[in-house]
CSV table of C-alpha atoms in Angstrom, one decimal:
chain,number,residue,atom,x,y,z
A,27,MET,CA,-31.2,-6.6,66.5
A,28,GLU,CA,-34.2,-7.6,64.4
A,29,LEU,CA,-34.4,-7.1,60.7
A,30,ILE,CA,-36.9,-4.4,59.9
A,31,GLN,CA,-39.2,-5.8,57.1
A,32,LEU,CA,-40.0,-3.7,54.1
A,33,SER,CA,-43.6,-3.6,53.0
A,34,ALA,CA,-44.9,-2.9,49.5
A,35,TYR,CA,-45.8,0.6,50.8
A,36,ASP,CA,-42.2,1.2,51.8
A,37,LEU,CA,-40.9,0.2,48.4
A,38,SER,CA,-43.5,2.4,46.7
A,39,ILE,CA,-41.7,5.5,48.0
A,40,PRO,CA,-38.4,5.0,46.0
A,41,ALA,CA,-40.5,3.8,43.1
A,42,LEU,CA,-42.4,7.1,43.1
A,43,LEU,CA,-39.1,8.9,43.2
A,44,VAL,CA,-37.9,7.0,40.1
A,45,LEU,CA,-41.2,8.0,38.4
A,46,ALA,CA,-40.5,11.6,39.4
A,47,LEU,CA,-37.0,11.4,37.9
A,48,SER,CA,-38.3,10.1,34.6
A,49,ALA,CA,-40.8,12.9,34.5
A,50,LEU,CA,-37.9,15.3,35.1
A,51,SER,CA,-36.0,13.6,32.3
A,52,TRP,CA,-39.0,14.1,30.0
A,53,ARG,CA,-39.2,17.8,31.1
A,54,LEU,CA,-35.5,18.4,30.5
A,55,ARG,CA,-35.7,16.5,27.2
A,56,LEU,CA,-32.9,14.1,28.2
A,57,GLY,CA,-34.7,11.3,26.3
A,58,VAL,CA,-33.8,8.6,28.8
A,59,GLU,CA,-37.1,8.3,30.6
A,60,ARG,CA,-38.1,5.2,28.7
A,61,GLN,CA,-34.8,3.4,29.3
A,62,LEU,CA,-34.9,4.5,32.9
A,63,LEU,CA,-38.4,3.1,33.5
A,64,ILE,CA,-37.7,-0.2,31.7
A,65,ALA,CA,-34.4,-0.6,33.6
A,66,ALA,CA,-36.1,0.1,36.9
A,67,LEU,CA,-38.9,-2.3,36.1
A,68,ARG,CA,-36.4,-5.0,35.0
A,69,SER,CA,-34.4,-4.7,38.2
A,70,ILE,CA,-37.7,-5.0,40.3
A,71,LEU,CA,-38.8,-8.1,38.4
A,72,GLN,CA,-35.3,-9.7,38.2
A,73,LEU,CA,-34.6,-9.2,41.9
A,74,LEU,CA,-38.1,-10.4,43.0
A,75,LEU,CA,-37.7,-13.4,40.8
A,76,LEU,CA,-34.2,-14.1,42.3
A,77,GLY,CA,-35.7,-13.7,45.8
A,78,LEU,CA,-38.4,-16.3,45.0
A,79,VAL,CA,-36.0,-18.7,43.4
A,80,LEU,CA,-33.5,-18.4,46.3
A,81,ASN,CA,-36.4,-18.9,48.8
A,82,THR,CA,-37.3,-22.2,47.1
A,83,LEU,CA,-33.6,-23.3,46.8
A,84,PHE,CA,-32.9,-22.5,50.4
A,85,SER,CA,-35.8,-24.5,51.6
A,86,GLN,CA,-35.1,-27.6,49.4
A,87,ARG,CA,-31.3,-27.7,49.6
A,88,ALA,CA,-31.0,-30.0,46.6
A,89,PRO,CA,-27.7,-29.7,44.8
A,90,LEU,CA,-28.9,-30.0,41.2
A,91,PRO,CA,-31.2,-26.9,41.0
A,92,ILE,CA,-28.5,-24.9,42.8
A,93,LEU,CA,-25.8,-26.0,40.3
A,94,ALA,CA,-28.2,-25.2,37.5
A,95,LEU,CA,-28.8,-21.7,38.8
A,96,ALA,CA,-25.0,-21.2,39.2
A,97,LEU,CA,-24.4,-22.4,35.6
A,98,PHE,CA,-27.1,-20.1,34.3
A,99,MET,CA,-25.5,-17.1,36.1
A,100,LEU,CA,-22.1,-18.1,34.6
A,101,THR,CA,-23.4,-18.3,31.0
A,102,VAL,CA,-25.1,-14.9,31.3
A,103,ALA,CA,-21.8,-13.4,32.7
A,104,GLY,CA,-19.9,-15.0,29.8
A,105,TYR,CA,-22.4,-13.4,27.4
A,106,GLU,CA,-22.1,-10.0,29.1
A,107,VAL,CA,-18.2,-10.1,28.8
A,108,MET,CA,-18.6,-10.7,25.0
A,109,ALA,CA,-21.4,-8.2,24.6
A,110,ARG,CA,-19.3,-5.4,26.1
A,111,GLN,CA,-16.6,-5.7,23.4
A,112,LYS,CA,-16.5,-3.6,20.4
A,113,ARG,CA,-14.6,-6.2,18.3
A,114,ARG,CA,-15.5,-9.7,19.3
A,115,PHE,CA,-14.1,-13.0,18.3
A,116,ARG,CA,-16.3,-14.6,15.6
A,117,GLY,CA,-18.2,-17.8,16.2
A,118,LEU,CA,-18.1,-19.8,19.4
A,119,TRP,CA,-14.9,-18.2,20.5
A,120,GLY,CA,-16.7,-15.0,21.3
A,121,ILE,CA,-18.8,-16.4,24.1
A,122,GLY,CA,-16.3,-19.2,24.8
A,123,ILE,CA,-13.5,-17.0,25.9
A,124,GLY,CA,-15.8,-14.9,28.1
A,125,THR,CA,-17.4,-17.9,29.7
A,126,LEU,CA,-14.2,-19.8,30.3
A,127,SER,CA,-12.5,-16.8,31.9
A,128,MET,CA,-15.6,-16.2,34.0
A,129,PHE,CA,-15.5,-19.9,35.0
A,130,ILE,CA,-11.9,-19.5,36.2
A,131,SER,CA,-12.3,-16.1,37.7
A,132,SER,CA,-15.5,-16.8,39.6
A,133,PHE,CA,-16.6,-20.4,39.7
A,134,SER,CA,-13.4,-21.9,40.8
A,135,ILE,CA,-12.6,-19.1,43.2
A,136,THR,CA,-16.1,-19.4,44.8
A,137,LEU,CA,-15.8,-23.1,45.2
A,138,LEU,CA,-12.4,-22.5,46.8
A,139,ALA,CA,-13.9,-20.0,49.2
A,140,VAL,CA,-16.9,-22.1,50.3
A,141,HIS,CA,-14.6,-25.1,50.7
A,142,LEU,CA,-11.5,-23.8,52.3
A,143,VAL,CA,-12.3,-20.3,53.7
A,144,VAL,CA,-15.9,-20.3,55.0
A,145,ARG,CA,-15.9,-24.2,55.2
A,146,VAL,CA,-19.6,-24.5,54.6
A,147,ASP,CA,-21.1,-28.0,54.9
A,148,PRO,CA,-22.3,-29.1,52.4
A,149,TRP,CA,-20.3,-26.9,49.9
A,150,TYR,CA,-23.4,-26.2,47.8
A,151,THR,CA,-25.3,-24.6,50.7
A,152,PRO,CA,-27.2,-22.0,48.6
A,153,GLN,CA,-27.1,-19.3,51.3
A,154,TYR,CA,-23.4,-19.0,50.9
A,155,LEU,CA,-22.7,-20.4,47.4
A,156,ILE,CA,-25.1,-18.2,45.4
A,157,PRO,CA,-24.4,-14.8,46.9
A,158,LEU,CA,-20.6,-15.4,46.8
A,159,LEU,CA,-20.8,-16.5,43.2
A,160,GLY,CA,-22.9,-13.5,42.3
A,161,MET,CA,-20.5,-11.1,44.0
A,162,LEU,CA,-17.6,-12.6,42.2
A,163,LEU,CA,-19.3,-12.8,38.8
A,164,GLY,CA,-20.6,-9.3,39.0
A,165,ASN,CA,-17.3,-7.8,40.1
A,166,THR,CA,-14.8,-9.7,37.9
A,167,MET,CA,-16.9,-9.3,34.8
A,168,SER,CA,-15.9,-5.8,34.1
A,169,GLY,CA,-12.2,-6.5,34.6
A,170,MET,CA,-12.5,-9.3,32.1
A,171,ALA,CA,-14.4,-7.3,29.6
A,172,ILE,CA,-12.0,-4.3,29.8
A,173,ALA,CA,-8.9,-6.5,29.4
A,174,LEU,CA,-10.4,-8.3,26.3
A,175,ASP,CA,-11.7,-5.1,24.8
A,176,ASN,CA,-8.3,-3.5,25.1
A,177,LEU,CA,-6.6,-6.5,23.6
A,178,THR,CA,-8.7,-6.6,20.5
A,179,ARG,CA,-8.9,-2.9,20.0
A,180,ASP,CA,-5.1,-2.4,20.3
A,181,ALA,CA,-4.4,-5.4,18.0
A,182,TRP,CA,-6.7,-3.8,15.5
A,183,GLN,CA,-5.1,-0.4,15.7
A,184,GLN,CA,-1.5,-1.5,15.9
A,185,ARG,CA,-1.6,-4.1,13.2
A,186,GLY,CA,1.3,-2.5,11.4
A,187,MET,CA,3.5,-2.6,14.5
A,188,ILE,CA,2.7,-6.2,15.2
A,189,GLU,CA,3.4,-7.3,11.6
A,190,ALA,CA,6.5,-5.2,11.4
A,191,GLN,CA,7.9,-7.4,14.2
A,192,LEU,CA,6.7,-10.6,12.6
A,193,MET,CA,8.4,-9.5,9.3
A,194,LEU,CA,11.7,-9.2,11.1
A,195,GLY,CA,11.4,-12.7,12.5
A,196,GLU,CA,9.9,-12.1,16.0
A,197,ASN,CA,7.6,-14.7,17.6
A,198,TRP,CA,3.9,-14.0,17.8
A,199,ASP,CA,3.9,-13.7,21.5
A,200,ARG,CA,6.7,-11.2,21.5
A,201,ALA,CA,5.0,-9.2,18.8
A,202,ILE,CA,1.9,-8.9,20.8
A,203,GLY,CA,3.5,-8.9,24.2
A,204,GLU,CA,3.3,-5.2,25.0
A,205,ILE,CA,-0.4,-5.1,23.9
A,206,ARG,CA,-1.1,-8.1,26.1
A,207,ARG,CA,0.5,-6.5,29.1
A,208,ASN,CA,-1.4,-3.3,28.6
A,209,ALA,CA,-4.7,-5.1,28.3
A,210,LEU,CA,-4.0,-7.0,31.6
A,211,ARG,CA,-3.0,-3.8,33.4
A,212,SER,CA,-6.1,-2.0,32.3
A,213,GLY,CA,-8.3,-5.0,33.4
A,214,LEU,CA,-6.7,-5.0,36.9
A,215,ILE,CA,-6.7,-1.3,37.6
A,216,PRO,CA,-10.4,-1.1,38.7
A,217,ILE,CA,-10.1,-3.8,41.4
A,218,ILE,CA,-6.8,-2.3,42.6
A,219,ASN,CA,-8.6,1.1,43.0
A,220,ALA,CA,-11.6,-0.6,44.6
A,221,MET,CA,-9.3,-2.3,47.2
A,222,ALA,CA,-7.5,1.0,47.9
A,223,ALA,CA,-10.7,2.9,48.4
A,224,ALA,CA,-12.6,0.3,50.3
A,225,GLY,CA,-13.9,1.6,53.6
A,226,VAL,CA,-12.4,5.0,53.1
A,227,VAL,CA,-14.3,6.3,50.1
A,228,SER,CA,-16.9,3.6,49.6
A,229,LEU,CA,-18.8,1.3,52.0
A,230,PRO,CA,-18.8,-1.9,49.9
A,231,GLY,CA,-22.2,-3.5,49.1
A,232,MET,CA,-21.8,-6.8,50.8
A,233,MET,CA,-20.7,-5.2,54.1
A,234,THR,CA,-23.5,-2.7,53.9
A,235,GLY,CA,-26.0,-5.5,53.5
A,236,GLN,CA,-24.7,-7.5,56.4
A,237,ILE,CA,-24.7,-4.5,58.7
A,238,LEU,CA,-28.3,-3.7,57.7
A,239,SER,CA,-29.3,-7.2,58.5
A,240,GLY,CA,-27.8,-7.0,61.9
A,241,SER,CA,-24.3,-8.5,61.7
A,242,PRO,CA,-21.7,-7.0,64.0
A,243,PRO,CA,-19.7,-4.6,61.8
A,244,LEU,CA,-16.4,-6.3,62.5
A,245,GLU,CA,-17.8,-9.7,61.2
A,246,ALA,CA,-19.2,-7.9,58.2
A,247,ALA,CA,-15.8,-6.3,57.6
A,248,LYS,CA,-14.1,-9.7,57.6
A,249,TYR,CA,-16.5,-11.1,55.0
A,250,GLN,CA,-15.9,-8.0,52.9
A,251,ILE,CA,-12.1,-8.4,53.1
A,252,MET,CA,-12.5,-12.0,52.0
A,253,ILE,CA,-14.7,-11.1,49.0
A,254,LEU,CA,-12.5,-8.2,47.9
A,255,LEU,CA,-9.3,-10.3,48.0
A,256,LEU,CA,-11.1,-13.1,46.1
A,257,ILE,CA,-12.4,-10.7,43.5
A,258,ALA,CA,-8.8,-9.4,43.0
A,259,VAL,CA,-7.4,-12.9,42.5
A,260,GLY,CA,-10.4,-13.9,40.3
A,261,THR,CA,-10.0,-10.8,38.1
A,262,GLY,CA,-6.3,-11.4,37.7
A,263,LEU,CA,-6.4,-15.1,36.9
A,264,GLY,CA,-9.4,-14.8,34.7
A,265,ALA,CA,-8.0,-11.8,32.8
A,266,ILE,CA,-4.7,-13.6,32.3
A,267,VAL,CA,-6.4,-16.7,30.8
A,268,ALA,CA,-8.8,-14.6,28.7
A,269,VAL,CA,-6.1,-12.4,27.3
A,270,TRP,CA,-3.8,-15.3,26.7
A,271,ILE,CA,-6.4,-17.4,24.8
A,272,GLY,CA,-7.6,-14.3,23.0
A,273,SER,CA,-4.1,-13.2,21.9
A,274,ARG,CA,-3.3,-16.7,20.7
A,275,ARG,CA,-6.5,-16.8,18.7
A,276,LEU,CA,-5.5,-13.6,16.9
A,277,PHE,CA,-2.7,-15.6,15.2
A,278,ASP,CA,-2.9,-18.9,13.2
A,279,GLN,CA,-0.6,-21.9,13.3
A,280,ARG,CA,1.8,-20.1,10.9
A,281,GLN,CA,1.9,-17.1,13.3
A,282,ARG,CA,0.1,-14.8,10.9
A,283,LEU,CA,-2.0,-12.0,12.4
A,284,ARG,CA,-5.6,-12.9,11.5
A,285,LEU,CA,-7.8,-9.9,12.4
A,286,GLU,CA,-10.6,-11.2,10.2
A,287,ARG,CA,-11.3,-13.5,13.2
A,288,LEU,CA,-12.8,-10.4,14.9
A,289,THR,CA,-16.1,-8.9,14.0
A,290,GLY,CA,-16.0,-5.6,12.1
A,291,ALA,CA,-13.1,-6.9,9.9
B,22,MET,CA,23.2,-17.9,-0.1
B,23,GLY,CA,19.5,-17.6,-1.0
B,24,ARG,CA,17.7,-18.9,-4.0
B,25,LEU,CA,14.0,-18.3,-4.0
B,26,ILE,CA,11.8,-20.9,-5.7
B,27,LEU,CA,8.0,-20.6,-6.1
B,28,ARG,CA,6.2,-23.7,-7.4
B,29,GLN,CA,2.6,-23.3,-8.4
B,30,PHE,CA,2.6,-20.6,-5.7
B,31,GLN,CA,-0.7,-19.0,-5.2
B,32,GLY,CA,-1.3,-15.8,-3.2
B,33,ALA,CA,-3.1,-12.5,-3.4
B,34,ASP,CA,-5.9,-14.0,-5.6
B,35,LEU,CA,-3.4,-14.4,-8.5
B,36,GLU,CA,-3.1,-17.3,-10.8
B,37,PRO,CA,-0.5,-19.9,-9.6
B,38,VAL,CA,3.0,-18.9,-10.5
B,39,ASP,CA,6.3,-20.8,-11.1
B,40,LEU,CA,9.3,-18.6,-10.4
B,41,THR,CA,12.9,-19.1,-9.5
B,42,ILE,CA,15.1,-16.2,-8.5
B,43,GLU,CA,18.8,-17.2,-8.4
B,44,ALA,CA,21.1,-16.3,-5.6
B,45,GLY,CA,22.4,-12.8,-6.2
B,46,GLU,CA,19.8,-12.1,-8.9
B,47,CYS,CA,17.4,-9.2,-8.9
B,48,VAL,CA,13.9,-9.5,-10.5
B,49,THR,CA,11.6,-6.5,-10.7
B,50,LEU,CA,7.8,-6.6,-10.4
B,51,THR,CA,5.3,-4.0,-11.5
B,52,GLY,CA,1.6,-3.7,-12.2
B,53,SER,CA,-1.2,-1.2,-11.7
B,54,SER,CA,-2.1,-0.4,-8.1
B,55,GLY,CA,-4.4,-3.0,-6.6
B,56,SER,CA,-3.1,-5.7,-8.9
B,57,GLY,CA,-1.7,-7.6,-5.9
B,58,LYS,CA,2.0,-6.8,-5.8
B,59,THR,CA,2.1,-6.0,-2.1
B,60,ARG,CA,-0.2,-9.0,-1.2
B,61,LEU,CA,2.1,-11.3,-3.3
B,62,LEU,CA,5.1,-10.2,-1.3
B,63,ARG,CA,3.2,-10.7,2.0
B,64,ALA,CA,2.2,-14.2,0.9
B,65,ILE,CA,5.8,-15.1,0.1
B,66,ALA,CA,6.9,-13.8,3.5
B,67,ASP,CA,4.1,-16.1,4.9
B,68,LEU,CA,2.2,-13.2,6.4
B,69,ASP,CA,-0.9,-14.1,4.5
B,70,PRO,CA,-2.3,-17.6,3.6
B,71,HIS,CA,-1.2,-19.0,0.3
B,72,GLY,CA,-1.2,-22.2,-1.8
B,73,GLY,CA,1.6,-24.1,-3.6
B,74,ALA,CA,5.2,-24.2,-2.5
B,75,ALA,CA,7.9,-21.7,-1.6
B,76,LEU,CA,11.5,-22.6,-0.9
B,77,VAL,CA,14.7,-20.8,0.0
B,78,ASP,CA,17.5,-23.0,-1.3
B,79,ARG,CA,16.1,-26.4,-0.3
B,80,GLN,CA,14.0,-25.4,2.7
B,81,ALA,CA,10.3,-25.2,2.2
B,82,VAL,CA,8.1,-22.7,4.0
B,83,ASP,CA,5.9,-25.2,5.6
B,84,GLN,CA,8.8,-27.1,7.0
B,85,THR,CA,10.4,-23.9,8.5
B,86,PRO,CA,9.2,-22.3,11.8
B,87,PRO,CA,7.4,-19.1,10.8
B,88,PRO,CA,9.9,-16.7,12.6
B,89,GLU,CA,12.9,-18.4,11.0
B,90,TRP,CA,11.2,-18.3,7.5
B,91,ARG,CA,10.6,-14.5,7.9
B,92,ARG,CA,14.2,-13.9,9.1
B,93,ARG,CA,15.4,-15.6,5.9
B,94,VAL,CA,12.8,-14.0,3.6
B,95,GLY,CA,13.1,-10.4,4.6
B,96,LEU,CA,10.1,-8.2,3.5
B,97,LEU,CA,10.5,-4.4,3.4
B,98,PRO,CA,6.9,-3.0,3.3
B,99,ALA,CA,6.1,0.3,1.5
B,100,GLU,CA,5.3,1.9,4.9
B,101,SER,CA,7.5,1.0,7.9
B,102,HIS,CA,6.2,0.7,11.4
B,103,TRP,CA,8.2,1.1,14.6
B,104,TRP,CA,7.3,-0.3,18.0
B,105,GLN,CA,9.9,1.4,20.2
B,106,ASP,CA,10.5,5.1,20.8
B,107,ARG,CA,14.2,5.1,20.0
B,108,VAL,CA,15.5,4.1,16.5
B,109,GLY,CA,18.4,2.1,17.9
B,110,ASP,CA,16.1,-0.2,19.8
B,111,HIS,CA,15.0,-1.7,16.5
B,112,PHE,CA,18.4,-2.9,15.6
B,113,ASN,CA,20.1,-6.1,16.7
B,114,GLY,CA,23.8,-5.5,16.0
B,115,SER,CA,26.0,-2.5,15.1
B,116,ALA,CA,24.6,-1.1,11.9
B,117,ASN,CA,27.2,1.6,11.3
B,118,GLU,CA,28.3,0.4,7.9
B,119,LEU,CA,24.8,0.1,6.6
B,120,LEU,CA,23.9,3.6,7.9
B,121,THR,CA,27.0,5.2,6.3
B,122,GLU,CA,26.1,3.7,2.9
B,123,LEU,CA,22.6,5.1,3.2
B,124,GLY,CA,23.9,8.6,4.0
B,125,LEU,CA,23.2,8.4,7.7
B,126,ASN,CA,25.4,7.8,10.7
B,127,ALA,CA,25.5,6.1,14.1
B,128,ALA,CA,24.0,9.2,15.8
B,129,CYS,CA,20.6,8.5,14.2
B,130,LEU,CA,20.3,5.4,16.4
B,131,GLU,CA,19.7,7.8,19.3
B,132,TRP,CA,16.9,9.6,17.4
B,133,GLN,CA,13.2,9.4,18.3
B,134,VAL,CA,11.1,7.5,15.8
B,135,ALA,CA,8.4,10.1,16.0
B,136,ARG,CA,10.7,12.8,14.7
B,137,LEU,CA,11.9,11.0,11.6
B,138,SER,CA,11.1,12.3,8.1
B,139,SER,CA,9.4,9.8,5.7
B,140,GLY,CA,12.7,9.5,3.8
B,141,GLU,CA,14.6,8.8,6.9
B,142,ARG,CA,12.1,6.2,8.0
B,143,GLN,CA,12.3,4.4,4.7
B,144,ARG,CA,16.1,4.3,4.7
B,145,LEU,CA,16.2,3.2,8.3
B,146,ALA,CA,13.7,0.5,7.7
B,147,LEU,CA,16.0,-0.9,5.0
B,148,ALA,CA,19.0,-0.7,7.3
B,149,ARG,CA,16.9,-2.4,10.1
B,150,LEU,CA,16.1,-5.3,7.7
B,151,LEU,CA,19.6,-5.8,6.2
B,152,ASP,CA,21.0,-5.7,9.8
B,153,ARG,CA,19.2,-9.0,10.3
B,154,GLN,CA,20.9,-10.5,7.2
B,155,PRO,CA,18.0,-12.1,5.3
B,156,ALA,CA,18.8,-14.6,2.5
B,157,VAL,CA,16.0,-13.2,0.2
B,158,LEU,CA,14.9,-9.6,-0.1
B,159,LEU,CA,11.3,-8.7,-1.0
B,160,LEU,CA,11.3,-4.9,-1.5
B,161,ASP,CA,8.0,-3.0,-1.8
B,162,GLU,CA,8.8,0.3,-3.5
B,163,PRO,CA,11.9,0.9,-1.3
B,164,THR,CA,12.6,4.4,-2.8
B,165,ALA,CA,9.1,5.8,-3.1
B,166,ASN,CA,9.8,8.7,-0.7
B,167,LEU,CA,13.4,9.3,-1.6
B,168,ASP,CA,15.2,12.0,-3.6
B,169,PRO,CA,17.4,10.8,-6.6
B,170,GLU,CA,20.6,10.9,-4.5
B,171,ASN,CA,19.2,8.7,-1.7
B,172,SER,CA,17.4,6.5,-4.3
B,173,ALA,CA,20.9,5.8,-5.8
B,174,ARG,CA,22.3,5.0,-2.4
B,175,VAL,CA,19.5,2.5,-1.7
B,176,GLU,CA,20.0,0.9,-5.2
B,177,ALA,CA,23.7,0.6,-4.6
B,178,LEU,CA,23.3,-0.8,-1.1
B,179,VAL,CA,20.8,-3.5,-2.2
B,180,GLN,CA,23.0,-4.5,-5.2
B,181,ASP,CA,26.1,-4.8,-3.0
B,182,TYR,CA,24.1,-6.8,-0.4
B,183,ALA,CA,22.7,-9.2,-3.0
B,184,GLN,CA,26.3,-9.8,-4.4
B,185,GLN,CA,28.0,-10.2,-1.1
B,186,HIS,CA,25.3,-12.4,0.5
B,187,GLY,CA,24.1,-14.1,-2.6
B,188,ALA,CA,20.6,-12.9,-1.9
B,189,ALA,CA,17.7,-13.3,-4.3
B,190,VAL,CA,15.9,-9.9,-4.7
B,191,LEU,CA,12.3,-9.3,-5.7
B,192,TRP,CA,11.9,-5.5,-6.2
B,193,VAL,CA,8.5,-3.8,-6.7
B,194,SER,CA,9.0,-0.5,-8.6
B,195,HIS,CA,6.8,1.8,-10.6
B,196,ASP,CA,9.8,3.5,-12.2
B,197,PRO,CA,10.8,1.9,-15.6
B,198,ARG,CA,14.3,3.5,-15.4
B,199,GLN,CA,14.9,2.1,-12.0
B,200,ARG,CA,13.7,-1.3,-13.1
B,201,ARG,CA,16.2,-1.3,-15.9
B,202,ARG,CA,19.0,-0.2,-13.6
B,203,VAL,CA,18.5,-2.7,-10.8
B,204,GLY,CA,16.8,-5.8,-12.4
B,205,GLN,CA,18.2,-8.6,-14.6
B,206,ARG,CA,14.7,-9.9,-15.3
B,207,HIS,CA,11.3,-8.1,-15.2
B,208,LEU,CA,7.8,-9.3,-14.3
B,209,VAL,CA,4.4,-7.6,-14.6
B,210,ILE,CA,1.0,-8.5,-13.1
B,211,ARG,CA,-1.7,-8.3,-15.7
B,212,GLU,CA,-5.2,-9.5,-15.0
B,213,ARG,CA,-4.2,-11.8,-12.1
B,214,ARG,CA,-1.4,-13.3,-14.1
B,215,ILE,CA,2.3,-12.8,-13.6
B,216,GLU,CA,4.0,-12.4,-16.9
B,217,THR,CA,7.6,-11.7,-18.1
B,218,ALA,CA,8.0,-8.2,-19.3
B,219,SER,CA,10.6,-6.1,-21.0
B,220,ALA,CA,11.8,-3.4,-18.5
């Protein structure tokens, strides 16, 4: 089966529909037409740019530019994790915790996948590395952000409960233990739901893409299974590391709760 | 035994203070609201950063693991917080004797925290603290929500405990008559300085 190429004319049809939607938003006074158009424009430009960059990378196959792109994606993901939190850690910790957890949840898992599962040679073959990394970053990011956001929000709201335990001689990690477990649970629930609903309620994006480009559905399903399982592992490991470092950072070396280390204090 | 010694101790934006509370002695502390009484107690319990030295008997705060220090220097905050649903889950041992002296009984260990009155919470928070047998007591208005009868029970219990365990007590109170009843010495915070006061 040949891939049916999309022309500029083909793309103009959905683009016109988006324009119509923004006109409707203006007519209904929803006030989101501006945001809608900017977001649509951003997605067009970003994706075209990515396509161009990948085209170049695919043809050159030099490891350094590929690694640079991967690191750039990682930093942006780390920033996104931080930006989605209401109360962030001050200073370098804010972006540091996000980036480190994204590194663990996505970078290492992707390397593992291209090395041990797909067995690509060389491992940095961009056709595999970049899409896999992108899938993992995009899908583990929200789990990470939710877990950290829950941690800092609950610590903020339940200060009295944490300190009551400290006053009675509990260790810091017991005093925040329940909050930590709750944060991890909430970070893991979306991927658990996604795995349970995969193929029944939703046709996952990666599988859709492969089917559209002509892969046999069963092969596409196998890739999708791999990516879903990796996302689950990545989300779990990344969230555990992020929440552990974050909860440790909430206390100082004398095990005092230091909420002024969060913004908004 | 617990003798509390503060040497050039600095917390809660107050001037450095030298203070020794002997084992079994009760010292009262007062001062207008916002003067730093609560924050001083928190600093002594090592819940907030502080300067200078604090010791219980010969053991200094910075040479004691934080949980051990806080078990020895028991702080009773003005407002108690509870992290389990059931009252009894906050106690370590059998607290029957303590509860009886506070006008409560063992049945209240089965109660739900959410249904406690403010007076019950305050007395149970004291029982929860004494149950862990601290060597020093830092009490932040321990009878603020109590009627005279229960206030008397709390005063009697704390005095008994201080005698039996040789515990030093630092008692924050706004009530001059209570300060005279419970304290052997009296302190007041005035303009960031801790001064000796008559009751």
